[in-house]
PDB file of C-alpha atoms and ligand atoms in Angstrom:
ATOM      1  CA  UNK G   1     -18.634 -52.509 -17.527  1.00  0.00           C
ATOM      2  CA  UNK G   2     -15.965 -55.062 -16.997  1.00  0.00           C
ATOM      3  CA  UNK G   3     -17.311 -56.717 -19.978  1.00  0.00           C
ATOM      4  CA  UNK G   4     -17.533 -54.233 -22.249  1.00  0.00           C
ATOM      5  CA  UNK G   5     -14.046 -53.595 -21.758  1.00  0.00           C
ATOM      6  CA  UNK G   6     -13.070 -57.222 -22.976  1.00  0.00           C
ATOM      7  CA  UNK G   7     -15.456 -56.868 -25.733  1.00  0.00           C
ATOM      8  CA  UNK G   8     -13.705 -53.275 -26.951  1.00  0.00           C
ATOM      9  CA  UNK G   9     -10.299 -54.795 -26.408  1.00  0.00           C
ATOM     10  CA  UNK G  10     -11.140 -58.383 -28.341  1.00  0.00           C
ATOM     11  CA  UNK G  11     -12.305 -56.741 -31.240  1.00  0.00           C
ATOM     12  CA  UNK G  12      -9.685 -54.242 -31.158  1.00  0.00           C
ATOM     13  CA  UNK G  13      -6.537 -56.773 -30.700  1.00  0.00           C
ATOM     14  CA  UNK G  14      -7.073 -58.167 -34.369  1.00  0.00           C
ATOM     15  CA  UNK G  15      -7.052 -54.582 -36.153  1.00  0.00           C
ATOM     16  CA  UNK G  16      -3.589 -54.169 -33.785  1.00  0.00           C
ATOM     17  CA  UNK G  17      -2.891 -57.690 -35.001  1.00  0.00           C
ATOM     18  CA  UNK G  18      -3.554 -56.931 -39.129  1.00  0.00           C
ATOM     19  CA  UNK G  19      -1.746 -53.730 -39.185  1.00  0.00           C
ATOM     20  CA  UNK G  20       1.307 -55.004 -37.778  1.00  0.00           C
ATOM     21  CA  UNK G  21       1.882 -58.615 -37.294  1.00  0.00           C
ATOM     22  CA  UNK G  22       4.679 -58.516 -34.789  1.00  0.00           C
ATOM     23  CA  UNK G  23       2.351 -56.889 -32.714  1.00  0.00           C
ATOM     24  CA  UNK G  24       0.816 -60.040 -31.855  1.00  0.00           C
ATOM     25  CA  UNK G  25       4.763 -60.611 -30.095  1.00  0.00           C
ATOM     26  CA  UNK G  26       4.251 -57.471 -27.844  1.00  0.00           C
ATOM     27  CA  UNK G  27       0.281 -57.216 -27.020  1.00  0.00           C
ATOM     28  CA  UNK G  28       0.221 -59.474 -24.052  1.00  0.00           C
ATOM     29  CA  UNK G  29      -2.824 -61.255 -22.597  1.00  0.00           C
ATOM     30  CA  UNK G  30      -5.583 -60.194 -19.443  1.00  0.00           C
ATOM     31  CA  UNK G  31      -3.650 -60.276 -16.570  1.00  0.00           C
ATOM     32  CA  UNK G  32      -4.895 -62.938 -14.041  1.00  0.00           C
ATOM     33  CA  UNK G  33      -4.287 -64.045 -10.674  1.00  0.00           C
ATOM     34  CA  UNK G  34      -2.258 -66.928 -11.742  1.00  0.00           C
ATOM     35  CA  UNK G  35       0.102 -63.559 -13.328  1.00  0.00           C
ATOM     36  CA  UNK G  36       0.042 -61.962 -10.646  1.00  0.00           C
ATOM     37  CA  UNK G  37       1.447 -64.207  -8.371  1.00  0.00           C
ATOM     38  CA  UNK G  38       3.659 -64.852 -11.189  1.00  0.00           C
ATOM     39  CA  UNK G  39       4.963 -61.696 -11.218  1.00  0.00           C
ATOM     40  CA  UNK G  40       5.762 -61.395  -7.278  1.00  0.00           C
ATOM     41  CA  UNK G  41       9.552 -61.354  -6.364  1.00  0.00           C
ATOM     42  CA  UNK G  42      12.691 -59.972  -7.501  1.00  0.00           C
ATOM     43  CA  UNK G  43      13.346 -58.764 -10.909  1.00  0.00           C
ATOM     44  CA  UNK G  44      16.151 -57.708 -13.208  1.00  0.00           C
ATOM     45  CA  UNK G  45      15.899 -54.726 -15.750  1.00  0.00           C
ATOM     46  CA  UNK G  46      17.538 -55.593 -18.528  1.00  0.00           C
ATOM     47  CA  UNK G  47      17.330 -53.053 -21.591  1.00  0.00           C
ATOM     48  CA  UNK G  48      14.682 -51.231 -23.624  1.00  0.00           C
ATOM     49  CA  UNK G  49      14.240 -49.496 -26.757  1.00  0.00           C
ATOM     50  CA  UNK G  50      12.310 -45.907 -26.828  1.00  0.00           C
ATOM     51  CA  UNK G  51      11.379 -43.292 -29.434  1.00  0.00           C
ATOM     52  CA  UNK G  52       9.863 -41.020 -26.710  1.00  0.00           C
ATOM     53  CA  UNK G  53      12.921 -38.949 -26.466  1.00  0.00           C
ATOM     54  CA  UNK G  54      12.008 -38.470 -23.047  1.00  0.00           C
ATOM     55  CA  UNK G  55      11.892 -41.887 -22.161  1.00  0.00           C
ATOM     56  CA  UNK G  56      15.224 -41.864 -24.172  1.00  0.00           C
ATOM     57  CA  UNK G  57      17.175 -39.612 -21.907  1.00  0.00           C
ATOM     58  CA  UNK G  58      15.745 -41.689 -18.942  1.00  0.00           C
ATOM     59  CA  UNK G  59      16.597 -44.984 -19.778  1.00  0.00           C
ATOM     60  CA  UNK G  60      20.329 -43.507 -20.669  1.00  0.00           C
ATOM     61  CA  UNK G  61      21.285 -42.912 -17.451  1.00  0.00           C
ATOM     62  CA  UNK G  62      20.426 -46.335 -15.911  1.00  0.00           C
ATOM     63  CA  UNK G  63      23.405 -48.301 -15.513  1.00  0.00           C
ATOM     64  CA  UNK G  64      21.491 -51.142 -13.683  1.00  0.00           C
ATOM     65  CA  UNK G  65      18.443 -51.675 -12.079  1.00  0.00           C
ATOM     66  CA  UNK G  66      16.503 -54.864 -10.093  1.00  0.00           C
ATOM     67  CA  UNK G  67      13.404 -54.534  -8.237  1.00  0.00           C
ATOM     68  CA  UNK G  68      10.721 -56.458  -6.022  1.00  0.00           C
ATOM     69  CA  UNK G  69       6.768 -56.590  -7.043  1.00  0.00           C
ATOM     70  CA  UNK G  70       4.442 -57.397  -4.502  1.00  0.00           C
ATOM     71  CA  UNK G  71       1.117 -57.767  -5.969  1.00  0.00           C
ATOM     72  CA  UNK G  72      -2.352 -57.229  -3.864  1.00  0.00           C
ATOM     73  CA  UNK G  73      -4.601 -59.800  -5.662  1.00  0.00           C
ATOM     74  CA  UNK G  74      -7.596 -58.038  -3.581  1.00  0.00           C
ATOM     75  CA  UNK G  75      -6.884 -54.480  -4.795  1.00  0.00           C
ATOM     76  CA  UNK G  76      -5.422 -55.180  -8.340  1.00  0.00           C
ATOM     77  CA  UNK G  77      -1.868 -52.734  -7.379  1.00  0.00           C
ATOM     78  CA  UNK G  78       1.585 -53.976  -7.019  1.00  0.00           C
ATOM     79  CA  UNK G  79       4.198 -52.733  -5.065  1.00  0.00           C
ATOM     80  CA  UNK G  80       7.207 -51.683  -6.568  1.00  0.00           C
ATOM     81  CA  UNK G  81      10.421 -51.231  -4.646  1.00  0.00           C
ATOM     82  CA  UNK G  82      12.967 -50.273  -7.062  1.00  0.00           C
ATOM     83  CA  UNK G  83      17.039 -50.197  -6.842  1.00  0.00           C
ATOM     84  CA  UNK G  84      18.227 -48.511  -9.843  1.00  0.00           C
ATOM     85  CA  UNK G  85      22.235 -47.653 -10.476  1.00  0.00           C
ATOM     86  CA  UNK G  86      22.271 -44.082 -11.966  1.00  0.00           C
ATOM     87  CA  UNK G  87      25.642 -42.217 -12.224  1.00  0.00           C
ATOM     88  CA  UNK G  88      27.546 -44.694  -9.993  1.00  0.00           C
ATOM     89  CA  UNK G  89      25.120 -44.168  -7.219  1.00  0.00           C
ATOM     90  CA  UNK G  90      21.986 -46.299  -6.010  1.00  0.00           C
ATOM     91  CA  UNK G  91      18.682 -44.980  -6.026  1.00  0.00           C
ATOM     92  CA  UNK G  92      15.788 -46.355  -4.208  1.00  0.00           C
ATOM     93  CA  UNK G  93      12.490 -45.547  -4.610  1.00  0.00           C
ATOM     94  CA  UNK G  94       9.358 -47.395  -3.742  1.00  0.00           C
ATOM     95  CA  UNK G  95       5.840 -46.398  -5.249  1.00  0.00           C
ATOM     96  CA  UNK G  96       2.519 -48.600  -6.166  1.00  0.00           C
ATOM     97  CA  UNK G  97       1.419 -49.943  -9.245  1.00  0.00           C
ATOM     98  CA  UNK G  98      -1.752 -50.111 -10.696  1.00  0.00           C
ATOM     99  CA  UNK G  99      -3.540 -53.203 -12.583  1.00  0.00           C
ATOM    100  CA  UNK G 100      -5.997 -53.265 -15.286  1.00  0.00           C
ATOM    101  CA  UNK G 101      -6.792 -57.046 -15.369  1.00  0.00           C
ATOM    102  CA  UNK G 102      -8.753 -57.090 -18.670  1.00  0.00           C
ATOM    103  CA  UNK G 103      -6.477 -54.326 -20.861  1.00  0.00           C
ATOM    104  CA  UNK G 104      -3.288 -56.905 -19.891  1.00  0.00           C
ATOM    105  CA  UNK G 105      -1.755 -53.254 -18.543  1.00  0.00           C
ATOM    106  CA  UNK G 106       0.076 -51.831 -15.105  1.00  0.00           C
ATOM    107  CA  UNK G 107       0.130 -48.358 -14.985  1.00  0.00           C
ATOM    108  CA  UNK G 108       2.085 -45.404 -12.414  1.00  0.00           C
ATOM    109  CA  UNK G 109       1.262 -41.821 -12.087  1.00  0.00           C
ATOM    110  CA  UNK G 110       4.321 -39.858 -11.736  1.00  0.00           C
ATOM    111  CA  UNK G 111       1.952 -36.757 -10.405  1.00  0.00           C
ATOM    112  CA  UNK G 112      -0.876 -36.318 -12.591  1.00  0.00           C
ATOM    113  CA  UNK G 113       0.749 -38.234 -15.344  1.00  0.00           C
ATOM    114  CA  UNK G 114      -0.584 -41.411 -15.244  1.00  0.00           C
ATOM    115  CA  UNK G 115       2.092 -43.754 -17.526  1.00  0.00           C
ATOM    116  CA  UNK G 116       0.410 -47.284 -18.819  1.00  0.00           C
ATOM    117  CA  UNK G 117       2.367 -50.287 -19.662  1.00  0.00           C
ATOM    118  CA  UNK G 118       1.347 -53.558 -21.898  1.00  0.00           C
ATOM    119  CA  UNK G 119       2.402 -56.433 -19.869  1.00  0.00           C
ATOM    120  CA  UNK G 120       3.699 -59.560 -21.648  1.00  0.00           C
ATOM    121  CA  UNK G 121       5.170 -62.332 -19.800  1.00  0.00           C
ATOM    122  CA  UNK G 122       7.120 -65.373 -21.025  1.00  0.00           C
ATOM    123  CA  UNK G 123       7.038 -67.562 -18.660  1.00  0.00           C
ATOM    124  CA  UNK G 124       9.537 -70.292 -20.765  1.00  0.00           C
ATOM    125  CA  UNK G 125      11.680 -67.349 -20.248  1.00  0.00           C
ATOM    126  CA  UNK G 126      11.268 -66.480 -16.958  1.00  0.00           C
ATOM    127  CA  UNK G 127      10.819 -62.694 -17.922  1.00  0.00           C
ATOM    128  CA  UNK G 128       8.312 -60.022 -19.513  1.00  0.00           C
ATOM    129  CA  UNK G 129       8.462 -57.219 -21.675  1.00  0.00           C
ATOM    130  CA  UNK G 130       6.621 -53.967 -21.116  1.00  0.00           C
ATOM    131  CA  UNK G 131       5.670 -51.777 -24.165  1.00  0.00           C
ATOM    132  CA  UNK G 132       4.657 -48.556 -24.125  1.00  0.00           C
ATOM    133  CA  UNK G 133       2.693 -46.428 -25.907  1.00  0.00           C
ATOM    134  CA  UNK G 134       2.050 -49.196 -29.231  1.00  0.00           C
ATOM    135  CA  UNK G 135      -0.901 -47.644 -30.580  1.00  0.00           C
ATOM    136  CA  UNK G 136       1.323 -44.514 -31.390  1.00  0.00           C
ATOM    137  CA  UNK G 137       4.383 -44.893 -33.327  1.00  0.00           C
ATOM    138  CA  UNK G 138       6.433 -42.139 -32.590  1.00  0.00           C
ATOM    139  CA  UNK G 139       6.581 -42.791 -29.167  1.00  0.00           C
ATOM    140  CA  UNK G 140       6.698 -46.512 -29.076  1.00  0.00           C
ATOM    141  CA  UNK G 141       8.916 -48.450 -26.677  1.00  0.00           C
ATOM    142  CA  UNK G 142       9.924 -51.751 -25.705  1.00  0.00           C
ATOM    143  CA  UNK G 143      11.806 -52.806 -22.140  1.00  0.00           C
ATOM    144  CA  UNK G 144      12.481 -56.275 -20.772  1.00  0.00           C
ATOM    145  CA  UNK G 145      13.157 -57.847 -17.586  1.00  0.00           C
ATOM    146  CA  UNK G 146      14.460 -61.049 -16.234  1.00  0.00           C
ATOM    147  CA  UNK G 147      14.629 -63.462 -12.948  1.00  0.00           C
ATOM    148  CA  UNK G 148      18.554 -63.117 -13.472  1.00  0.00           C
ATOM    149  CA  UNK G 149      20.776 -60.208 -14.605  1.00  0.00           C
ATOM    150  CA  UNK G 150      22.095 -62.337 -17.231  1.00  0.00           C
ATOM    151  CA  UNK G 151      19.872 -62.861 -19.647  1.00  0.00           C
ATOM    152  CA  UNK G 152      19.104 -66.554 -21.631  1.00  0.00           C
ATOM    153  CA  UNK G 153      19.909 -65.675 -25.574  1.00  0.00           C
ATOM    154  CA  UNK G 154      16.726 -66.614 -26.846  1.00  0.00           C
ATOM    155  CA  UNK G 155      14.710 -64.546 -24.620  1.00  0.00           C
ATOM    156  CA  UNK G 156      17.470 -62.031 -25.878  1.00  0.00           C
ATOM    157  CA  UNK G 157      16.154 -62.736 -29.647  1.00  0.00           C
ATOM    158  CA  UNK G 158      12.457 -62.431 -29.003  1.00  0.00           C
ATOM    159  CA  UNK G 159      13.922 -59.227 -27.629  1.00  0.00           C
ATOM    160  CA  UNK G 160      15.569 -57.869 -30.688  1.00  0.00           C
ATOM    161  CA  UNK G 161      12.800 -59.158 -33.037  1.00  0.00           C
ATOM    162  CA  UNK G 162      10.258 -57.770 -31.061  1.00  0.00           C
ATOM    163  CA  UNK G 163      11.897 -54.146 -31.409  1.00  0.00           C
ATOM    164  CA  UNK G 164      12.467 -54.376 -35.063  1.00  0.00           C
ATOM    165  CA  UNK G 165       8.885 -55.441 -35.043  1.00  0.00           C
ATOM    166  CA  UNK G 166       8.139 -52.050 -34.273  1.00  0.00           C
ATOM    167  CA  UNK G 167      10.319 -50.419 -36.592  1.00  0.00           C
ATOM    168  CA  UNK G 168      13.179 -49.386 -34.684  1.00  0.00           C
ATOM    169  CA  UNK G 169      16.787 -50.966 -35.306  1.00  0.00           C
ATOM    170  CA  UNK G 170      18.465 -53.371 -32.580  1.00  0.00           C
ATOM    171  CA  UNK G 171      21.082 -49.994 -32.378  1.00  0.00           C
ATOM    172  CA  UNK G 172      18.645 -48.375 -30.245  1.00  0.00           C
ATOM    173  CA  UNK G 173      18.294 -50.612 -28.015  1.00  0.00           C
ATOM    174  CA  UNK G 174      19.911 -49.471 -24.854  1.00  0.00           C
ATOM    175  CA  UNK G 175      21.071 -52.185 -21.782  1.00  0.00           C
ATOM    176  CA  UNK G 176      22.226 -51.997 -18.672  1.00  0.00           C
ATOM    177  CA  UNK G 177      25.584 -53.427 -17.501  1.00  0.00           C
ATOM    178  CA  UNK G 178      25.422 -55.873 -13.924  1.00  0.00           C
ATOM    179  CA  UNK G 179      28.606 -55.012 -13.439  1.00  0.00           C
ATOM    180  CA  UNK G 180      27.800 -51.642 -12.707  1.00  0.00           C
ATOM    181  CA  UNK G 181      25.286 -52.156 -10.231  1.00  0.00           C
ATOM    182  CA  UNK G 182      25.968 -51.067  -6.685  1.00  0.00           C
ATOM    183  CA  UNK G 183      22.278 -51.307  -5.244  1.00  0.00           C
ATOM    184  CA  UNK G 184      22.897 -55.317  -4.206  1.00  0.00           C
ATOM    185  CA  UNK G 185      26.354 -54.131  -2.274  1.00  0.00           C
ATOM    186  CA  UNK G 186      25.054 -51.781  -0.100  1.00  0.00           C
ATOM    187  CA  UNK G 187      23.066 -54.579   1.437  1.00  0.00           C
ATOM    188  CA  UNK G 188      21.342 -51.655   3.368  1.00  0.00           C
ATOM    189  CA  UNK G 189      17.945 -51.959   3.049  1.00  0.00           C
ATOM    190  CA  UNK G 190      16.418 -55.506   4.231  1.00  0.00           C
ATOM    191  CA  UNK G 191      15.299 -56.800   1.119  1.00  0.00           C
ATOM    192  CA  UNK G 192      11.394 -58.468   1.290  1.00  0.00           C
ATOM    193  CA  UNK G 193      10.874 -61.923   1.530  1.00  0.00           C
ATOM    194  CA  UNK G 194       9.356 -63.676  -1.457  1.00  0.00           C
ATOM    195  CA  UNK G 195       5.124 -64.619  -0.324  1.00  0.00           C
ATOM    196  CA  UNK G 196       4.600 -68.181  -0.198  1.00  0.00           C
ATOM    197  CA  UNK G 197       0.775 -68.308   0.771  1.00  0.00           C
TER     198      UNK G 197
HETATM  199  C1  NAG B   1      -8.090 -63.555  -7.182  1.00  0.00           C
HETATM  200  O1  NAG B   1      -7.582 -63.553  -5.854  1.00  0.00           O
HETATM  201  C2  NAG B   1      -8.358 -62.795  -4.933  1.00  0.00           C
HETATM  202  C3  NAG B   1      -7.620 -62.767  -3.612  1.00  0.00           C
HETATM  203  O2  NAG B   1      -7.213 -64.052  -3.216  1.00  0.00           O
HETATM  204  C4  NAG B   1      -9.758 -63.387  -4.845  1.00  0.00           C
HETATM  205  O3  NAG B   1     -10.553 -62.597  -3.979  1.00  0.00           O
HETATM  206  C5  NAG B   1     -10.394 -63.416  -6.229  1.00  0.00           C
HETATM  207  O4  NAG B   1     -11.643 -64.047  -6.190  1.00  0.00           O
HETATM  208  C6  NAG B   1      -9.483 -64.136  -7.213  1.00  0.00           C
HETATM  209  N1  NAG B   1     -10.030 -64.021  -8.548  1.00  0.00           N
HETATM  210  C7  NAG B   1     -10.214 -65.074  -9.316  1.00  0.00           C
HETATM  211  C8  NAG B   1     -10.814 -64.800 -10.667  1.00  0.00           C
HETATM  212  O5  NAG B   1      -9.910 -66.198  -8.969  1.00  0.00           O
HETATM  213  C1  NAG B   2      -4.553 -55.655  -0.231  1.00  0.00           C
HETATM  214  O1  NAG B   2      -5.542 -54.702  -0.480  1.00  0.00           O
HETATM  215  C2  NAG B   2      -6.643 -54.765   0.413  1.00  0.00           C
HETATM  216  C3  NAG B   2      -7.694 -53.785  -0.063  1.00  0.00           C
HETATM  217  O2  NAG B   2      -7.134 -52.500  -0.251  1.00  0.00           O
HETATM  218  C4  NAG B   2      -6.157 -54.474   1.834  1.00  0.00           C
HETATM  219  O3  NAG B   2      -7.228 -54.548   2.729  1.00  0.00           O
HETATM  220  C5  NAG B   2      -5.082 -55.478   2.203  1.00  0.00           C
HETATM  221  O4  NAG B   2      -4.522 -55.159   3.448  1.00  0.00           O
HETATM  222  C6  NAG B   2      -3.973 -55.494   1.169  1.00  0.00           C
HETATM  223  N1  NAG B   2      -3.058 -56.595   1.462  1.00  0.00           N
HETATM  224  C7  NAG B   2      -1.781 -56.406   1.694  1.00  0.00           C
HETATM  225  C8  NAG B   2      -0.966 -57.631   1.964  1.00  0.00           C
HETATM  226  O5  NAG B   2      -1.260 -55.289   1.665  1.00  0.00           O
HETATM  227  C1  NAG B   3      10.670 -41.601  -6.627  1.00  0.00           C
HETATM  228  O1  NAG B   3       9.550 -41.638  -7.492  1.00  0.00           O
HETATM  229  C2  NAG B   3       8.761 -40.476  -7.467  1.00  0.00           C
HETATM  230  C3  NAG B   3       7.549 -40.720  -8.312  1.00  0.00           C
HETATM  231  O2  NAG B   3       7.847 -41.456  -9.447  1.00  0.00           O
HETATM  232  C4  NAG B   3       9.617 -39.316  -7.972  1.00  0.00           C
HETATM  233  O3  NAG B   3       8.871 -38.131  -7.934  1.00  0.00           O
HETATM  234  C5  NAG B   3      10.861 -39.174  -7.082  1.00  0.00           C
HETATM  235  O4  NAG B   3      11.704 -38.176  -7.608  1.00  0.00           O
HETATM  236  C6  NAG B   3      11.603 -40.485  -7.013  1.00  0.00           C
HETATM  237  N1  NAG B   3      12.667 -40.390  -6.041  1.00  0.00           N
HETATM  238  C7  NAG B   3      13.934 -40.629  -6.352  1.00  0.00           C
HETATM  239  C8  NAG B   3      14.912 -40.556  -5.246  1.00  0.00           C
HETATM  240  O5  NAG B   3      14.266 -40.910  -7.502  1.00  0.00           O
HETATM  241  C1  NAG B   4      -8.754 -50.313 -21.083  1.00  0.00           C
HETATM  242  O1  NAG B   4      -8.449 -49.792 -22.378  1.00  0.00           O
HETATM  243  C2  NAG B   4      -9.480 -49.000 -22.926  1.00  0.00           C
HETATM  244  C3  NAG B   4      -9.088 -48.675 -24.344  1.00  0.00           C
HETATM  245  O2  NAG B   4      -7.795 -48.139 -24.401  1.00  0.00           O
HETATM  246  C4  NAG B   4      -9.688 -47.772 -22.066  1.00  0.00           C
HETATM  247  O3  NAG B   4     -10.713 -46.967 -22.595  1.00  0.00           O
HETATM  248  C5  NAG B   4     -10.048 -48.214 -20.655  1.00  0.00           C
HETATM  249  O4  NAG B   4     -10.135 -47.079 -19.815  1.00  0.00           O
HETATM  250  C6  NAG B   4      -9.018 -49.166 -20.106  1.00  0.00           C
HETATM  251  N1  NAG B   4      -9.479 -49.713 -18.862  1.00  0.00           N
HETATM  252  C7  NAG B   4      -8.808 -49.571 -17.733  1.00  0.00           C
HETATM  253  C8  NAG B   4      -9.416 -50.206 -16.530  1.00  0.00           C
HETATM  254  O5  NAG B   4      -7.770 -48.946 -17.686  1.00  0.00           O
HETATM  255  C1  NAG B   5      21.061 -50.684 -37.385  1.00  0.00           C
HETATM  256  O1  NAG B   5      21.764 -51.541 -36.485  1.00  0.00           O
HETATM  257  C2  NAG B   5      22.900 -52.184 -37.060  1.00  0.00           C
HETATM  258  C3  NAG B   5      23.453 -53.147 -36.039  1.00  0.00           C
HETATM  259  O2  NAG B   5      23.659 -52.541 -34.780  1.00  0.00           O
HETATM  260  C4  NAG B   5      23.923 -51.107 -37.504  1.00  0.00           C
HETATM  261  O3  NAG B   5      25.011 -51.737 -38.114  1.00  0.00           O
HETATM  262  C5  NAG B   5      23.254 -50.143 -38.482  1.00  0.00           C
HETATM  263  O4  NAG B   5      24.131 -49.092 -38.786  1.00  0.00           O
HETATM  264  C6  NAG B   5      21.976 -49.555 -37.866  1.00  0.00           C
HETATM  265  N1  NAG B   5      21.276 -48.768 -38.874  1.00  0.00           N
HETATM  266  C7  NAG B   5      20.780 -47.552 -38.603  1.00  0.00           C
HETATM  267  C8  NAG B   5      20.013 -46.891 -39.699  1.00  0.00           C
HETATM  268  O5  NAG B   5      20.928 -46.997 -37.522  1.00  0.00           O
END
């Protein structure tokens, strides 16, 4: 099963690949455990780009946002506890994460809704994009995060170039603002220890 899956996605990745070439920037690899622990700590959300209108409105009223993944290598989920800056106030909500090793995707059900992701990590950078929905192009979307709220300017670039890679123009692209952020001032919540196993 596991391996059909590779096979469907491998001979699917160079059609993605033909038809758009600056999808090859976006489409990221099978996620591994080497990723995964990659991926454990504390994040920034930087900014993202979305033609889903809904996704649109969302994004909008994020001011700033950092969170902590804690990935279960055993049971391929990640736990995501998430401190988000909307309208001046911090929101914290904590939910879990599913993996799909071979696809290169983490996906979230907001009820029955289940929302997938594309995960694509630069490690030179020391952040990763997540693109949604880039088999359909009127919903397409682009966000990126970062180990720091200030971002390096050419992970910034592969940024922009990745979102007028999909056809949208670098005006859409919507960031947050640090400044804004009042999540890390509350100090509130004890915030989870990075894993070193
Ligand atoms: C990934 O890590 C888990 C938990 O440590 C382990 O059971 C599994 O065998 C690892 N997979 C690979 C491919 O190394
Ligand atoms: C990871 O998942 C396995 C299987 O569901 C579970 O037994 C284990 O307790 C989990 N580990 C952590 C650290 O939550
Ligand atoms: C937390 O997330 C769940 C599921 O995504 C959502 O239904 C709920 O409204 C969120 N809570 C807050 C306080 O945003
Ligand atoms: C991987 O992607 C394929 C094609 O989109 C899909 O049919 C399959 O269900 C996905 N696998 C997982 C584990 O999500
Ligand atoms: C595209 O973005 C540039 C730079 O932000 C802006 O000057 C231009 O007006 C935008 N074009 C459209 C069609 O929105």
């Amino acid at each position: 099963m596991a391996l059909q899956v590779v096979l469907v996605i491998l001979s699917l990745l160079p059609l993605l690949e033909a038809q758009n070439p600056e999808h090859a920037n976006i489409i990221g690899k099978p996620i591994t455990n080497d990723t995964l622990s990659w991926l454990s700590g504390k994040w920034f959300y930087l900014g993202s780009a979305f033609r889903n209108l809904e996704y649109k409105q969302e994004i909008q009223k994020v001011q700033a946002g950092y969170f902590y993944f804690t990935p279960n290598l055993t049971d391929d989920t990640i736990l995501l506890q998430e401190y988000q800056t909307k309208e001046d106030r911090c929101v914290y909500n904590s939910s879990k994460l599913g993996v799909q090793r071979e696809n290169g995707t983490i996906s979230k059900y907001e009820g029955l809704v289940e929302h997938v992701a594309h995960l694509k990590v630069f490690m030179k950078h020391k952040g990763f994009f997540l693109t949604f929905f880039p088999e359909d192009e009127k919903n397409w979307g682009l966000s990126f995060y970062a180990n720091k709220p200030d971002f390096a300017p050419e992970f910034f670039t592969v940024f922009q170039e990745s979102v007028k890679g999909l056809g949208m123009n670098e005006s859409e692209i919507v960031y947050t603002d640090w400044k804004k952020d009042v999540c890390s001032q509350q100090k509130k919540q004890p915030e989870p220890e990075k894993k070193t196993e």
